[in-house]
mmCIF file of C-alpha atoms and ligand atoms in Angstrom:
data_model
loop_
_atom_site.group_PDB
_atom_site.id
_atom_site.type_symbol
_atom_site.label_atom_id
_atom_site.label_comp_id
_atom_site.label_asym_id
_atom_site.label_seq_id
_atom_site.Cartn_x
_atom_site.Cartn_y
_atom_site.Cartn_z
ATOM 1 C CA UNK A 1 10.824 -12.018 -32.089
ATOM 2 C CA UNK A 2 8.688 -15.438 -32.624
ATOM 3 C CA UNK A 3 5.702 -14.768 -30.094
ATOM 4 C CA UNK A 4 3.749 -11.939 -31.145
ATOM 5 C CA UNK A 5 0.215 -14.669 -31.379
ATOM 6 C CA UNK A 6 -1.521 -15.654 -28.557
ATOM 7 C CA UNK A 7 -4.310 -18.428 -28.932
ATOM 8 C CA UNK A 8 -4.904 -21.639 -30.598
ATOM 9 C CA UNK A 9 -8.972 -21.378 -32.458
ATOM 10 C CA UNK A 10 -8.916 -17.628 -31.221
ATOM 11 C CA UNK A 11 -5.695 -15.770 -32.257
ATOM 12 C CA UNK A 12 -4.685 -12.648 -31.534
ATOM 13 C CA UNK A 13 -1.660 -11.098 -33.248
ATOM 14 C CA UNK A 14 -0.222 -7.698 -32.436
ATOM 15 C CA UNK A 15 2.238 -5.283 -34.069
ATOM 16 C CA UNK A 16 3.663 -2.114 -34.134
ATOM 17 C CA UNK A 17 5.518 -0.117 -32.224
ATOM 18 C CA UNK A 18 4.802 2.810 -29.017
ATOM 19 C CA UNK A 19 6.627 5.294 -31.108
ATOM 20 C CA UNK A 20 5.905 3.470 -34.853
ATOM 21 C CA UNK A 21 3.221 5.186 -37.335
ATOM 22 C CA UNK A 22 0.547 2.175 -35.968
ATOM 23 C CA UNK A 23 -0.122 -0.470 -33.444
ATOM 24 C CA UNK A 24 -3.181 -2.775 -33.917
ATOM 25 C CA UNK A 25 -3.853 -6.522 -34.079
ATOM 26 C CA UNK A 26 -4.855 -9.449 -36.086
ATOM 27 C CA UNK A 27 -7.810 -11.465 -35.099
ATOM 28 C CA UNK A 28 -8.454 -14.482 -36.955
ATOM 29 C CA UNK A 29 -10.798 -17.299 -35.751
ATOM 30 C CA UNK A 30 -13.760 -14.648 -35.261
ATOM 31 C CA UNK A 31 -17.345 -16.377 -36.696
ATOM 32 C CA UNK A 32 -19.198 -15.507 -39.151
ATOM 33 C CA UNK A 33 -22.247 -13.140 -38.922
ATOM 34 C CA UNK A 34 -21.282 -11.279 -35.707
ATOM 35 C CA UNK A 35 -22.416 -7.339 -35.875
ATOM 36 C CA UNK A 36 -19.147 -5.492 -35.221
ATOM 37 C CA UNK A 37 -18.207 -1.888 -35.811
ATOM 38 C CA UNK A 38 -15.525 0.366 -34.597
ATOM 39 C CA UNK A 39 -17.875 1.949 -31.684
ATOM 40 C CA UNK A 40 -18.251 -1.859 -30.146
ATOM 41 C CA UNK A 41 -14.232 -1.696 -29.936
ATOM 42 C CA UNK A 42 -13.926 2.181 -29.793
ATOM 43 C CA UNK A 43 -15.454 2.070 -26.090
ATOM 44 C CA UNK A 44 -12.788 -0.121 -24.615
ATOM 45 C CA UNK A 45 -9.848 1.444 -26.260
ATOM 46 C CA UNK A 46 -11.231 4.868 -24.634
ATOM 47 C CA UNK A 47 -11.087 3.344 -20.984
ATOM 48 C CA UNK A 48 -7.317 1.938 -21.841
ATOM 49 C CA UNK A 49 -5.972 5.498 -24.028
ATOM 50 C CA UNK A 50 -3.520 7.679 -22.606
ATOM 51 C CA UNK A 51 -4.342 11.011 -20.942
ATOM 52 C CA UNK A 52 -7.384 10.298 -19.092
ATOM 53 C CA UNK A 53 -6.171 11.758 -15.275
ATOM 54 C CA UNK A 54 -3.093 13.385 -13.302
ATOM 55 C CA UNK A 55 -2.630 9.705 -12.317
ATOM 56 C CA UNK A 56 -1.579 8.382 -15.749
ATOM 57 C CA UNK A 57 1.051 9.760 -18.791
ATOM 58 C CA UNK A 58 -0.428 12.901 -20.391
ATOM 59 C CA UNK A 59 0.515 11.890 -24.102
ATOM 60 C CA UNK A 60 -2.194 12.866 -25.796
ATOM 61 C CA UNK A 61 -3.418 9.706 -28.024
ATOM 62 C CA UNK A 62 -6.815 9.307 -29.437
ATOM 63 C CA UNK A 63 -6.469 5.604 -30.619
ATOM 64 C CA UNK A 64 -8.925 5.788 -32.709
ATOM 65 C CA UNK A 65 -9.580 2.592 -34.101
ATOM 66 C CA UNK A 66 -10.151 1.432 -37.858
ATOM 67 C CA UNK A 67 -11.231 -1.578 -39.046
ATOM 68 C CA UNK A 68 -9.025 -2.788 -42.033
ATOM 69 C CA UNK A 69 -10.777 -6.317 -42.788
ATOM 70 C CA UNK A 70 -12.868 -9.224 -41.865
ATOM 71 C CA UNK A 71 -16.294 -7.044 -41.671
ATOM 72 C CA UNK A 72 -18.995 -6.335 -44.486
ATOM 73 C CA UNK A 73 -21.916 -4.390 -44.471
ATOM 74 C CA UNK A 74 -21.279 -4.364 -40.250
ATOM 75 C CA UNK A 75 -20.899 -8.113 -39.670
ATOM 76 C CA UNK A 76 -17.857 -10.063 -39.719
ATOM 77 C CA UNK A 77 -17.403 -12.553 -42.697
ATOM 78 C CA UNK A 78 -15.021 -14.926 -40.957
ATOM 79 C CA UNK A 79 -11.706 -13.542 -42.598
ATOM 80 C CA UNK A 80 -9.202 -12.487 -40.290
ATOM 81 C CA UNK A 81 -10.094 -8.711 -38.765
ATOM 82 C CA UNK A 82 -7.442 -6.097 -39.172
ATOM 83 C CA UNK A 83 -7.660 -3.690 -36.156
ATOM 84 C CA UNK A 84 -5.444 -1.029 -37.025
ATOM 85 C CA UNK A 85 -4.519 2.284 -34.412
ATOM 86 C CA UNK A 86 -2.502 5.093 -35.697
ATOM 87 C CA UNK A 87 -0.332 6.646 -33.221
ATOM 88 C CA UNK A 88 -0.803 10.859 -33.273
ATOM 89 C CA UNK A 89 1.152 12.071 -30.472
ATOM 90 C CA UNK A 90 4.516 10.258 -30.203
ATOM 91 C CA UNK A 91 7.159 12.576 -29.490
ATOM 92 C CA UNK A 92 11.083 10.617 -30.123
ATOM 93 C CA UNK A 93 12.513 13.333 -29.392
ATOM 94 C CA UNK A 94 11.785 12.921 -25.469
ATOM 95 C CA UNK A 95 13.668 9.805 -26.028
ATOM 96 C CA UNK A 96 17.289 11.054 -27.955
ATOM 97 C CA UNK A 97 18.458 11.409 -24.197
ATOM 98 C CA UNK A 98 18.484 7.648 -23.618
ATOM 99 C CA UNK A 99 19.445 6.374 -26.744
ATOM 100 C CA UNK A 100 22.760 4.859 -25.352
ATOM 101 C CA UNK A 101 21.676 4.754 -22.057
ATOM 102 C CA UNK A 102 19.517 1.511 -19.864
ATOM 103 C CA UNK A 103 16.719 2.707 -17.697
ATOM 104 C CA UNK A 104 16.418 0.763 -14.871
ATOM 105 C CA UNK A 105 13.079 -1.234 -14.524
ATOM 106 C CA UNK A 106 12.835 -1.158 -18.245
ATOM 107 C CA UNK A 107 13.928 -3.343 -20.955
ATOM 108 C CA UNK A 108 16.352 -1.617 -22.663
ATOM 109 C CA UNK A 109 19.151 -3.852 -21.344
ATOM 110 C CA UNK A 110 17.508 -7.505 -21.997
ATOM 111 C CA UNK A 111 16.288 -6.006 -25.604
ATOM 112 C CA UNK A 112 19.846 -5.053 -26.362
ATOM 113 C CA UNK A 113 22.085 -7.918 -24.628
ATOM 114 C CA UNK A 114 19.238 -10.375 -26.884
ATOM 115 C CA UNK A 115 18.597 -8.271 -30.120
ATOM 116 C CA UNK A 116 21.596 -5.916 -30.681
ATOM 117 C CA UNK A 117 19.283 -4.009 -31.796
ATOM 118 C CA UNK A 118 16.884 -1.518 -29.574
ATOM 119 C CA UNK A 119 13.762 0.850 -30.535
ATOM 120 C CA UNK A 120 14.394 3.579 -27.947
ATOM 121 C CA UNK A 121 11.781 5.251 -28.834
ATOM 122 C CA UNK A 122 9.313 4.822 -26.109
ATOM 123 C CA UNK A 123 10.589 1.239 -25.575
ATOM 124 C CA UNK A 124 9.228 -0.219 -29.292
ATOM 125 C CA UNK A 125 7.478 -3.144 -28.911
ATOM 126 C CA UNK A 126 8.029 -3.525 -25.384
ATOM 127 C CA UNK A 127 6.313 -0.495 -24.148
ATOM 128 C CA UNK A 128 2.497 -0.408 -22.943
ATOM 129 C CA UNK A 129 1.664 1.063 -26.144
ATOM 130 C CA UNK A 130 1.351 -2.124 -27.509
ATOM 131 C CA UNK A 131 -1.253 -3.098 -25.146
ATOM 132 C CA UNK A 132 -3.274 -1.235 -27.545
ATOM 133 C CA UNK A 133 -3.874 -3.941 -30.002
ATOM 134 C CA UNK A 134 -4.876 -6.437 -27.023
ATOM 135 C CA UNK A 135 -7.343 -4.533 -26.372
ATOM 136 C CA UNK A 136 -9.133 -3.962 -29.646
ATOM 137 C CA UNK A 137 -8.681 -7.975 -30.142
ATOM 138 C CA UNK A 138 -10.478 -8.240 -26.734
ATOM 139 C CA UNK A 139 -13.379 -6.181 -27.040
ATOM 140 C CA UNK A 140 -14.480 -8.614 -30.262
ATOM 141 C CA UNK A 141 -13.852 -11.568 -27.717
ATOM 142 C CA UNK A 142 -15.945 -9.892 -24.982
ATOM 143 C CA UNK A 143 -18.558 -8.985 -27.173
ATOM 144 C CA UNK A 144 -18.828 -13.109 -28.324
ATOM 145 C CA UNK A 145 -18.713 -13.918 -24.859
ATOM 146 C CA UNK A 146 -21.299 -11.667 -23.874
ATOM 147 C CA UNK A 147 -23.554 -13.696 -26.779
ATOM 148 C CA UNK A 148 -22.230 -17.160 -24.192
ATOM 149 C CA UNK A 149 -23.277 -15.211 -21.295
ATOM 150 C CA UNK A 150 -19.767 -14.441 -19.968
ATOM 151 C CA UNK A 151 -19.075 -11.341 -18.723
ATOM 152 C CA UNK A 152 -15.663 -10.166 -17.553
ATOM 153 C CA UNK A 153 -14.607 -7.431 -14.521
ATOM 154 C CA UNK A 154 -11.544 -6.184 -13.897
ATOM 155 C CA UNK A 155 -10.603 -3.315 -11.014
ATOM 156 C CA UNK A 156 -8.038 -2.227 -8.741
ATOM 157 C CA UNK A 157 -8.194 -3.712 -5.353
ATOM 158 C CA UNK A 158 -4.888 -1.965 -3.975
ATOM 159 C CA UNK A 159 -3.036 1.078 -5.015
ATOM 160 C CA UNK A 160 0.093 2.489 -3.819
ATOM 161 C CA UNK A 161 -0.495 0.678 -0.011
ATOM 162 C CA UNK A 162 -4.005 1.213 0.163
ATOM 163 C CA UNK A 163 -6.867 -1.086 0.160
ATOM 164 C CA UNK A 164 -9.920 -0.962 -0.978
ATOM 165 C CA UNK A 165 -12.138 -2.175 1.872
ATOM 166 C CA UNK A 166 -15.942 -2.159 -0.159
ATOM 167 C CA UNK A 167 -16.651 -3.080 -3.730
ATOM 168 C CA UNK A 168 -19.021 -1.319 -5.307
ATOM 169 C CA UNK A 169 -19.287 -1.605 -9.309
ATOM 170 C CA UNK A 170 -20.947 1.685 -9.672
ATOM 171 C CA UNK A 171 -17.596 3.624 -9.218
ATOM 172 C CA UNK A 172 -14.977 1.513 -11.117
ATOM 173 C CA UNK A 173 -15.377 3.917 -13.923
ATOM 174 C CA UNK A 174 -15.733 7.263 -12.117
ATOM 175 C CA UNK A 175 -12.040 7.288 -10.626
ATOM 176 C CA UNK A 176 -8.956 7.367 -12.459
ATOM 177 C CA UNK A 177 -7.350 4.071 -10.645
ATOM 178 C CA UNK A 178 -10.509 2.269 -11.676
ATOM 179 C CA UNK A 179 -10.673 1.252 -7.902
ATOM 180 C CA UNK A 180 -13.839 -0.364 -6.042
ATOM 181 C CA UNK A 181 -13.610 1.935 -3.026
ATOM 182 C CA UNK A 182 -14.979 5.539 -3.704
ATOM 183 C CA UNK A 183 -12.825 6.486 -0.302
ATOM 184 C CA UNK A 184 -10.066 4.326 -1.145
ATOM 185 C CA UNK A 185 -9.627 5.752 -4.478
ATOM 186 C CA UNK A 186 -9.449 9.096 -3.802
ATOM 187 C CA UNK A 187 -6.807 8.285 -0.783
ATOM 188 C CA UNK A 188 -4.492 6.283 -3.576
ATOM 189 C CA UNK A 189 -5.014 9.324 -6.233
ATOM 190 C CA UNK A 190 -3.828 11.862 -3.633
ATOM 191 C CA UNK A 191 -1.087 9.552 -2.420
ATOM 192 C CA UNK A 192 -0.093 8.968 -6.084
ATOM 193 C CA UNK A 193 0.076 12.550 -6.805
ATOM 194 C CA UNK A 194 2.359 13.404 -4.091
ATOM 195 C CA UNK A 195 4.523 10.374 -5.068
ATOM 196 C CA UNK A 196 4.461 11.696 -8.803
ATOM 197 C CA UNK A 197 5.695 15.727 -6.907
ATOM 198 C CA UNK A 198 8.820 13.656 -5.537
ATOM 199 C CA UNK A 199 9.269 12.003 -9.088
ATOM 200 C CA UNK A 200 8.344 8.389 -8.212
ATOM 201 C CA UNK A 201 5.925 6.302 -9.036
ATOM 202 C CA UNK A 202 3.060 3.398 -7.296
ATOM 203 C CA UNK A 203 2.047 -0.052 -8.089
ATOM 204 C CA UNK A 204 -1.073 -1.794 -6.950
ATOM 205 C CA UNK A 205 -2.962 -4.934 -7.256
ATOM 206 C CA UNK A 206 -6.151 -5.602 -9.983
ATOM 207 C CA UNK A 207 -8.111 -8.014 -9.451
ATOM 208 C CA UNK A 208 -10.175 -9.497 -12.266
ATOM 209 C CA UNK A 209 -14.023 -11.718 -12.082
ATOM 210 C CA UNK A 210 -15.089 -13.942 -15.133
ATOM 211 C CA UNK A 211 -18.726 -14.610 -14.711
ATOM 212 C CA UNK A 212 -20.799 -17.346 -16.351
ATOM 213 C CA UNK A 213 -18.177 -19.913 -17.300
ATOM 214 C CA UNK A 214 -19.205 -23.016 -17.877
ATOM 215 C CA UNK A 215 -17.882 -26.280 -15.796
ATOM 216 C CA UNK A 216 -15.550 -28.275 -18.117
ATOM 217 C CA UNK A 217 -13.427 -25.458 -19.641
ATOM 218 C CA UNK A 218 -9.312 -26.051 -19.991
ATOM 219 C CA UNK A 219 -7.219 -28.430 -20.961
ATOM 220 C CA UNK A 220 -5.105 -30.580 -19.044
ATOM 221 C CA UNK A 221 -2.083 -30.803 -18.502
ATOM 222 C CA UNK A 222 -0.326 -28.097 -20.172
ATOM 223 C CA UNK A 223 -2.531 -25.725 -21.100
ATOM 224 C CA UNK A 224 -4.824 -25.972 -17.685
ATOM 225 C CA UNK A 225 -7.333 -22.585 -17.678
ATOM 226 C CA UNK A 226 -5.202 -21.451 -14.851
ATOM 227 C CA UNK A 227 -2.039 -21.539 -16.650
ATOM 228 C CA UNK A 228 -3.211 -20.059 -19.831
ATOM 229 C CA UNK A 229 -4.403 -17.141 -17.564
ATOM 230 C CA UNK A 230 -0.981 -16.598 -15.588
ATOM 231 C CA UNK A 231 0.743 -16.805 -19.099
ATOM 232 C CA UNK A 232 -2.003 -14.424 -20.635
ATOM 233 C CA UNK A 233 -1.428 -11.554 -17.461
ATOM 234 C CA UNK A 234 2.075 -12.316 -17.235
ATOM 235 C CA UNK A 235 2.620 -11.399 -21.004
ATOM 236 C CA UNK A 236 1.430 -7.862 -20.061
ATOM 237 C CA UNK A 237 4.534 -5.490 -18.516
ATOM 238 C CA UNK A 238 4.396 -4.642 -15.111
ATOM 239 C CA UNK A 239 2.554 -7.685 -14.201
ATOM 240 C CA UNK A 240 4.361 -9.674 -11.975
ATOM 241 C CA UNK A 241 2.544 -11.999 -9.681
ATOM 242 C CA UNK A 242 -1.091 -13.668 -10.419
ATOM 243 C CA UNK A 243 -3.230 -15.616 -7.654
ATOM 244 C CA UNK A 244 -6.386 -17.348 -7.693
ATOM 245 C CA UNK A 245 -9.299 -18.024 -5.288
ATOM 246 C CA UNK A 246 -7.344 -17.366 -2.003
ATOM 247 C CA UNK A 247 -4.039 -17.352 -3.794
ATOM 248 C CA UNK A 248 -1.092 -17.227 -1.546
ATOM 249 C CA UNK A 249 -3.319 -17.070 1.578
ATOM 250 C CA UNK A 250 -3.945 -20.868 0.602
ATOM 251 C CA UNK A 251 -0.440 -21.549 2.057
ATOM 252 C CA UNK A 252 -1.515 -20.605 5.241
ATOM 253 C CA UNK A 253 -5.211 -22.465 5.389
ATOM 254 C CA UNK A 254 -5.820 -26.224 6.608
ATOM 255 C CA UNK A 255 -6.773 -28.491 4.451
ATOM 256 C CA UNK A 256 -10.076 -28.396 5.941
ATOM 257 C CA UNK A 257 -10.862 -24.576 5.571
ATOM 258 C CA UNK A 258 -9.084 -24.422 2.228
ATOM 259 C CA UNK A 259 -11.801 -27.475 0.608
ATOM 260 C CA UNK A 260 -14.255 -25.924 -1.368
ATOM 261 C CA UNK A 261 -16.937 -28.234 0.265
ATOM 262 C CA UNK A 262 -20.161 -29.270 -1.853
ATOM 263 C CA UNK A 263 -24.018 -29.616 -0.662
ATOM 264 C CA UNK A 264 -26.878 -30.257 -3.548
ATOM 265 C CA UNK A 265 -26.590 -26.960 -4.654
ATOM 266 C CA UNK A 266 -23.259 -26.850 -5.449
ATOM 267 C CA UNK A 267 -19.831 -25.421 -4.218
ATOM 268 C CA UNK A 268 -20.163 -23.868 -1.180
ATOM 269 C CA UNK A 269 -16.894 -21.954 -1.138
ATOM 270 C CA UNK A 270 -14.706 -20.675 -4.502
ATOM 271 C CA UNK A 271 -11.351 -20.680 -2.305
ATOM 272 C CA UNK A 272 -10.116 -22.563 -5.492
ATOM 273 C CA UNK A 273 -10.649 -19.187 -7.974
ATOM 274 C CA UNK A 274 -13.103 -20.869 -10.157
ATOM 275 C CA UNK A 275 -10.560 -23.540 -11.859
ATOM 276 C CA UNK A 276 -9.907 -26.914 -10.121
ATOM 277 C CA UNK A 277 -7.463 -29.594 -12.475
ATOM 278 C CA UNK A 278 -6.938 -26.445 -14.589
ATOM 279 C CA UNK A 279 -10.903 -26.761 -15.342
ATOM 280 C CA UNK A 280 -13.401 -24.388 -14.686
ATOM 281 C CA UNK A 281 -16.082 -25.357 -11.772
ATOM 282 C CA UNK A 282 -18.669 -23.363 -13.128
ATOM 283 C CA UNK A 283 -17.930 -20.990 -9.952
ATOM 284 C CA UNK A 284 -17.106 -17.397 -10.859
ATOM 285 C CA UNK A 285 -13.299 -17.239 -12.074
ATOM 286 C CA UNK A 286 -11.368 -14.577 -9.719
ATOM 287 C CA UNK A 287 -7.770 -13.796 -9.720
ATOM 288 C CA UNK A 288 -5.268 -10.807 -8.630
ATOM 289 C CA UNK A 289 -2.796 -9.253 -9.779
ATOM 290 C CA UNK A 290 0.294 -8.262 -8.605
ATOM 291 C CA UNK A 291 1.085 -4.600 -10.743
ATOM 292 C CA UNK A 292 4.370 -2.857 -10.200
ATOM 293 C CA UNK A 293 5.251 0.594 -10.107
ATOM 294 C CA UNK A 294 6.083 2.051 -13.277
ATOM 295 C CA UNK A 295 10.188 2.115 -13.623
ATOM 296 C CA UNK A 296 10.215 5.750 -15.224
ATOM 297 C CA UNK A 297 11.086 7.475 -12.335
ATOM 298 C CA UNK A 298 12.464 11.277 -12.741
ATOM 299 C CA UNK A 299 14.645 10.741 -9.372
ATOM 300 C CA UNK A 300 18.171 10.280 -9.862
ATOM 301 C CA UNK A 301 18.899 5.848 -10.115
ATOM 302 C CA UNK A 302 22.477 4.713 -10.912
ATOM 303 C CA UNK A 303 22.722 2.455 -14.304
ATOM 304 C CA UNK A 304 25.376 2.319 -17.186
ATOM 305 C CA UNK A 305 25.195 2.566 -21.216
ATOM 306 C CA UNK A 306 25.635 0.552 -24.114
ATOM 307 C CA UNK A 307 29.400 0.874 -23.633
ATOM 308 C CA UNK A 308 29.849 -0.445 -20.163
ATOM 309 C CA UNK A 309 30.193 3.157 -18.442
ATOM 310 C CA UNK A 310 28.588 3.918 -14.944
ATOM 311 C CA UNK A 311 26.073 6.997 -15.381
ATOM 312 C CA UNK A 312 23.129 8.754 -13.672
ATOM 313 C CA UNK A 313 19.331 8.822 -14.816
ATOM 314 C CA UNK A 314 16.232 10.618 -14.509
ATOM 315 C CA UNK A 315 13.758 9.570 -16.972
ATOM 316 C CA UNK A 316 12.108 12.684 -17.700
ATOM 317 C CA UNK A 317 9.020 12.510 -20.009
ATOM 318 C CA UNK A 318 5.410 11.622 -20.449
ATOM 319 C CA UNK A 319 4.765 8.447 -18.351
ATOM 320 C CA UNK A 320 2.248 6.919 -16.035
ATOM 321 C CA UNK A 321 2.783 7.129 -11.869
ATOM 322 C CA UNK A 322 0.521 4.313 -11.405
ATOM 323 C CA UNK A 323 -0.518 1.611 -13.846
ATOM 324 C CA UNK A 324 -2.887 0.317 -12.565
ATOM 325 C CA UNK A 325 -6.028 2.275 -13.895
ATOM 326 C CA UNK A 326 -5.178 1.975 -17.148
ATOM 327 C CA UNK A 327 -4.129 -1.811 -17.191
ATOM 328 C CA UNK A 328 -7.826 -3.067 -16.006
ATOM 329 C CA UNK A 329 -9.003 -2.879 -19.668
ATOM 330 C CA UNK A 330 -5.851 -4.640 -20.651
ATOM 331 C CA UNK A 331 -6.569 -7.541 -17.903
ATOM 332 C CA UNK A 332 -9.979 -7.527 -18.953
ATOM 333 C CA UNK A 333 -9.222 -7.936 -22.482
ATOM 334 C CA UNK A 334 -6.490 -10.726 -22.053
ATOM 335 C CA UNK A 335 -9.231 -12.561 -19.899
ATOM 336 C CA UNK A 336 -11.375 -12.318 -22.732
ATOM 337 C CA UNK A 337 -9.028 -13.621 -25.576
ATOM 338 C CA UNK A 338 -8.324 -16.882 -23.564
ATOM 339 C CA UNK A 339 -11.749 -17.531 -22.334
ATOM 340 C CA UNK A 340 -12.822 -17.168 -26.228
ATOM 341 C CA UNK A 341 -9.900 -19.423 -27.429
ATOM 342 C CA UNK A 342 -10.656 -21.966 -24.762
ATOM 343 C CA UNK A 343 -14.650 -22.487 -26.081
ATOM 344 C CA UNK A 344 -13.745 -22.552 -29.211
ATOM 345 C CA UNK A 345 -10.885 -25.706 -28.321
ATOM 346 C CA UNK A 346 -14.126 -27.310 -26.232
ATOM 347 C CA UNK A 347 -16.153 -27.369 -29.240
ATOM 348 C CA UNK A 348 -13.478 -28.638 -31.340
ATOM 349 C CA UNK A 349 -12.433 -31.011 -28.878
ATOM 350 C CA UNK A 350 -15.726 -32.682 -28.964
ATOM 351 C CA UNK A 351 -17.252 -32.720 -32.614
HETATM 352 C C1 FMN B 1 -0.939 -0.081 -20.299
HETATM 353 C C2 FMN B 1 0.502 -0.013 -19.834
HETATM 354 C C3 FMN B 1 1.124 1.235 -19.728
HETATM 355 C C4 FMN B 1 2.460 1.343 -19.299
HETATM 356 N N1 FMN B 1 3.026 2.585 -19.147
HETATM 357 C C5 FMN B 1 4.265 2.692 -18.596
HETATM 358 C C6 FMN B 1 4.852 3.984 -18.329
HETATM 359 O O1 FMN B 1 4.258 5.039 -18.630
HETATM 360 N N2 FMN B 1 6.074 4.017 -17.743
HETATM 361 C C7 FMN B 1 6.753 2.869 -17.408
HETATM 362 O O2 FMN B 1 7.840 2.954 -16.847
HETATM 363 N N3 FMN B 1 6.240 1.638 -17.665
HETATM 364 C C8 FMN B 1 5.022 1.526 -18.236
HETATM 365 N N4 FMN B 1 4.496 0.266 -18.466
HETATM 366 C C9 FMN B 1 5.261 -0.929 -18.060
HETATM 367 C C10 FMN B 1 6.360 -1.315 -19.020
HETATM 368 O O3 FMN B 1 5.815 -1.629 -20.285
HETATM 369 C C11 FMN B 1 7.119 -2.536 -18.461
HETATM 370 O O4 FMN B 1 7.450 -2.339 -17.129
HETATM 371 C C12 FMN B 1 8.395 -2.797 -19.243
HETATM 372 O O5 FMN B 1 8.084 -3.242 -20.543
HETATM 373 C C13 FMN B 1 9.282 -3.885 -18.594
HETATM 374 O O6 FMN B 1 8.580 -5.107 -18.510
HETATM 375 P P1 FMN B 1 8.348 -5.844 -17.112
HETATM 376 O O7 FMN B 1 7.940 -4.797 -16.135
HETATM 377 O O8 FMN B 1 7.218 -6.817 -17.372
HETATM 378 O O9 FMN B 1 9.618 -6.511 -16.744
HETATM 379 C C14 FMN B 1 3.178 0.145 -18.962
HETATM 380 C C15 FMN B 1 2.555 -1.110 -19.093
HETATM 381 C C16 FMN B 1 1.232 -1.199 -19.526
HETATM 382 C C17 FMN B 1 0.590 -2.577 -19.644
#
């Protein structure tokens, strides 16, 4: 398993494992002389933990977070920071079930067929657990870019078939899909709940705004902005479609309605996303996300086990019905770590 770092000037390494004694992450590229504590990471890692609503798994983590290196006397000293989150609540035993058995949706079969080798416990490293350690790296990159005057939004725009159809930023955090919509939200919490009574589950689309970004940022041709965003979102599980700007609506648009046409004081449209060449405009970035519904499903699915033999599941146990509340922090985060690793490459690029 070679890919565990994200980022070139900014990198972001995680480890551990959903059911393992820690997850965390390695940050290295963080300046000198920045104020950090635990509370400046502490806050995000609360919106992202486990057990916050009916909505998501009820395992009862407090991921609290400890700082291991790379900060004295409250400011970092340039060395790489050790974010470090001990897990408190795993419980294998939920998991002896499906030792020798694939659960659909998951990745117990790829893991196997590549590895020969599988952590069943709460899918190892391939579980949402993991998504910990993103998100303690991110909170140090939002709280640089915050210094740069970037901030970055993340909600859910669409949950189990319903839309949100206002945005207001006052009630992201007051509803457990992190939705826009008061009304919306508590439509896709009561239709999630009665999906979760059958033993399914919902997916749902986040969308994410980066605000403040510079023109010039990216670097053509293979690491454009926009690709090193799909590749950041599309590292996360359950994420499996990104847009930008007017995304897959573009394929629909003339030319001439698509253009994001220009007067003196600037762009007059952002149908592009905020990233033109795989450079930023210096419009605000926006993308979507495509989330799907979480495979562990209690209702009976037909798959086979390590042996070849056709079998029944239900994967009982402590899991989420929609993902989509919980994975805004996640998107945010990721949006952070590549916006941070693409100033620093500008500034190199040009000294
Ligand atoms: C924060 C977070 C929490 C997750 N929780 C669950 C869960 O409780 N149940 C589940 O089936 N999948 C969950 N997932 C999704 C799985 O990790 C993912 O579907 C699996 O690794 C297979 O990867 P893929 O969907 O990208 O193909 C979660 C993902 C994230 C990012």
């Amino acid at each position: 398993m070679a890919a565990n770092t994200f980022g070139e000037l900014f990198r972001v390494t995680t480890f551990g494992e959903s059911h393992g004694e820690v997850v965390g992450a390695i940050v290295d590229g963080v300046m000198p002389s920045l104020p950090l504590c635990e509370a400046d990471i502490q806050k995000d890692l609360d919106r992202r933990k486990p057990g916050q609503s009916p909505v998501t798994t009820p395992r009862d983590e407090e991921d609290k977070v400890h700082i291991l290196s790379g900060v004295f006397e409250g400011m970092t000293t340039g060395a790489p920071l050790c974010l470090v989150i001990y897990s408190t609540d795993a419980r294998s035993s939920d998991y002896e079930a499906l030792k020798e058995v694939f659960r659909p949706g998951h990745a117990d079969y790829t893991y196997w067929k590549k590895y020969g080798i599988r952590d069943y416990r709460g899918s190892g490293r391939s579980s949402g657990r993991e998504t910990a350690g993103r998100v303690a790296a991110g909170a140090v990159a939002k709280k640089i870019l915050a210094r740069r005057g970037v901030g970055v939004l993340a909600y859910t725009v669409r949950a189990a078939g319903i839309s949100c159809a206002a945005f207001d930023p006052n009630v992201i955090e007051n509803n457990p899909l992190r939705a826009c919509d008061a009304a919306a939200a508590r439509e896709m919490e009561a239709r999630i709940l009665a999906l979760r009574e059958e033993g399914d589950t919902a997916g749902g689309v986040v969308e994410c705004r980066i605000g403040g970004v510079p023109t010039g940022l990216g670097e053509p041709v293979f690491d454009k902005l926009d690709a090193a965003l799909a590749q950041a979102m599309l590292s996360l599980g359950a994420v499996k479609g990104i847009e930008f700007g007017a995304g897959f609506s573009a394929a629909d648009k003339k030319g001439s309605e698509h253009n994001d046409q220009m007067d003196r004081a600037g762009f007059i449209s952002n149908n592009a996303g905020g990233i033109t060449g795989g450079i930023s405009t210096g419009q605000e970035i926006v993308l979507r996300l495509a989330v799907k519904p979480p495979s562990s499903v209690s209702l009976p699915q037909k798959t086979v086990n390590i042996r070849g033999e056709e079998t029944e599941i239900r994967v009982e146990g402590r899991h989420d019905a929609c993902l989509c509340g919980r994975i805004v922090p996640v998107v945010e985060a990721m949006a952070a770590i590549t916006l941070e690793d693409f100033f620093k490459r500008q500034a190199a690029a040009f000294c």
